[in-house]
Backbone as JSON, one array per atom type, in Angstrom:
{
  "sequence": "XXXXXXXXXXXXXXXXXXXXXXXXXXXXXXXXXXXXXXXXXXXXXXX",
  "N": [[22.25, 2.45, 6.69], [21.31, 1.41, 3.45], [18.14, 1.55, 1.88], [16.49, -0.98, 0.09], [15.24, -0.82, -3.19], [12.02, -1.78, -4.39], [11.03, -3.71, -7.28], [8.57, -2.81, -9.73], [6.68, -4.88, -9.94], [7.2, -6.37, -7.6], [6.43, -4.42, -5.7], [3.65, -4.23, -6.31], [2.8, -6.79, -5.62], [3.4, -6.76, -2.93], [1.66, -4.8, -1.97], [-0.76, -6.03, -2.69], [-0.65, -8.19, -0.98], [-0.69, -6.8, 1.52], [-3.29, -5.63, 1.49], [-4.81, -8.0, 1.35], [-4.27, -9.06, 3.89], [-5.69, -7.3, 5.38], [-4.57, -4.93, 6.23], [-4.42, -2.71, 4.67], [-6.58, -0.68, 2.67], [-8.16, -0.08, -0.39], [-9.55, 2.71, -2.24], [-11.71, 4.45, -4.43], [-11.57, 7.73, -5.92], [-12.72, 10.49, -7.63], [-12.01, 9.14, -10.06], [-9.45, 8.09, -9.55], [-7.39, 5.73, -7.86], [-6.77, 5.2, -4.56], [-4.99, 4.47, -1.65], [-5.15, 3.37, 1.85], [-4.17, 2.96, 5.24], [-5.77, 0.53, 7.31], [-5.36, 0.35, 10.0], [-4.93, 2.64, 12.29], [-2.45, 3.11, 13.57], [-0.52, 2.31, 11.85], [1.74, 3.46, 9.63], [1.88, 4.4, 6.35], [2.64, 6.33, 4.5], [3.37, 7.92, 1.3], [2.51, 6.27, -0.66]],
  "CA": [[21.89, 1.32, 5.86], [20.54, 1.85, 2.32], [16.94, 0.76, 1.7], [16.46, -1.66, -1.24], [13.99, -0.5, -3.89], [11.26, -2.82, -4.96], [10.5, -3.51, -8.59], [7.07, -2.54, -9.81], [6.01, -6.18, -9.64], [7.37, -6.61, -6.22], [5.55, -3.49, -4.99], [2.25, -4.59, -6.54], [2.59, -8.02, -4.88], [3.39, -6.38, -1.46], [0.44, -4.08, -1.85], [-1.85, -6.99, -2.62], [-0.59, -8.88, 0.39], [-1.21, -5.96, 2.68], [-4.81, -5.69, 1.24], [-5.35, -9.42, 1.73], [-4.07, -9.22, 5.34], [-6.53, -6.37, 5.94], [-3.77, -3.78, 6.73], [-4.53, -1.59, 3.72], [-7.73, -0.8, 1.92], [-8.15, 0.86, -1.52], [-10.79, 3.32, -2.54], [-11.53, 5.41, -5.63], [-12.14, 9.11, -5.79], [-12.41, 11.31, -8.81], [-11.36, 8.39, -11.02], [-8.1, 7.74, -9.08], [-7.3, 4.74, -6.85], [-5.96, 5.65, -3.33], [-4.73, 3.37, -0.56], [-5.02, 3.94, 3.16], [-4.03, 1.92, 6.26], [-6.95, 0.3, 7.99], [-4.92, 0.46, 11.37], [-4.33, 4.02, 12.38], [-1.13, 3.1, 14.16], [0.35, 1.89, 10.81], [2.08, 4.62, 8.73], [2.3, 3.89, 5.0], [2.73, 7.42, 3.56], [4.18, 7.79, 0.16], [1.94, 5.51, -1.77]],
  "C": [[21.02, 1.86, 4.7], [19.3, 0.91, 2.15], [16.97, 0.26, 0.24], [15.19, -1.32, -1.87], [13.36, -1.66, -4.55], [11.0, -2.59, -6.44], [9.08, -3.26, -8.62], [6.28, -3.78, -9.46], [6.03, -6.56, -8.21], [6.48, -5.7, -5.36], [4.14, -3.84, -5.2], [1.94, -5.79, -5.69], [2.59, -7.7, -3.42], [2.14, -5.69, -1.04], [-0.79, -5.05, -1.81], [-1.85, -7.81, -1.41], [-1.06, -8.07, 1.55], [-2.74, -5.77, 2.63], [-5.43, -6.97, 1.69], [-5.29, -9.63, 3.28], [-4.98, -8.17, 6.09], [-5.83, -5.13, 6.58], [-4.01, -2.48, 5.95], [-5.89, -1.76, 2.9], [-7.49, 0.22, 0.65], [-9.49, 1.54, -1.66], [-10.6, 4.21, -3.78], [-12.22, 6.7, -5.39], [-11.71, 9.87, -6.98], [-11.63, 10.45, -9.85], [-9.94, 7.94, -10.75], [-8.34, 6.72, -7.99], [-6.34, 5.22, -5.76], [-5.97, 4.47, -2.41], [-4.68, 4.05, 0.79], [-4.92, 2.74, 4.19], [-5.34, 1.78, 7.02], [-6.59, 0.42, 9.52], [-4.33, 1.77, 11.57], [-2.94, 4.11, 13.04], [-0.07, 2.77, 13.05], [0.65, 3.12, 9.83], [2.58, 4.05, 7.41], [2.61, 5.06, 4.05], [3.58, 7.15, 2.33], [3.66, 6.96, -0.88], [0.49, 6.06, -1.95]]
}
């Protein structure tokens, strides 16, 4: 089964939803924004 790619807007909305649900948090380091899962059992690699 092929995975469907999200548009940039869809990706941003999904990321905002995950942050709002408390599953992902963002942090800044060296002027860059990074994201990490707040639940160590959740794997979000690639973003």
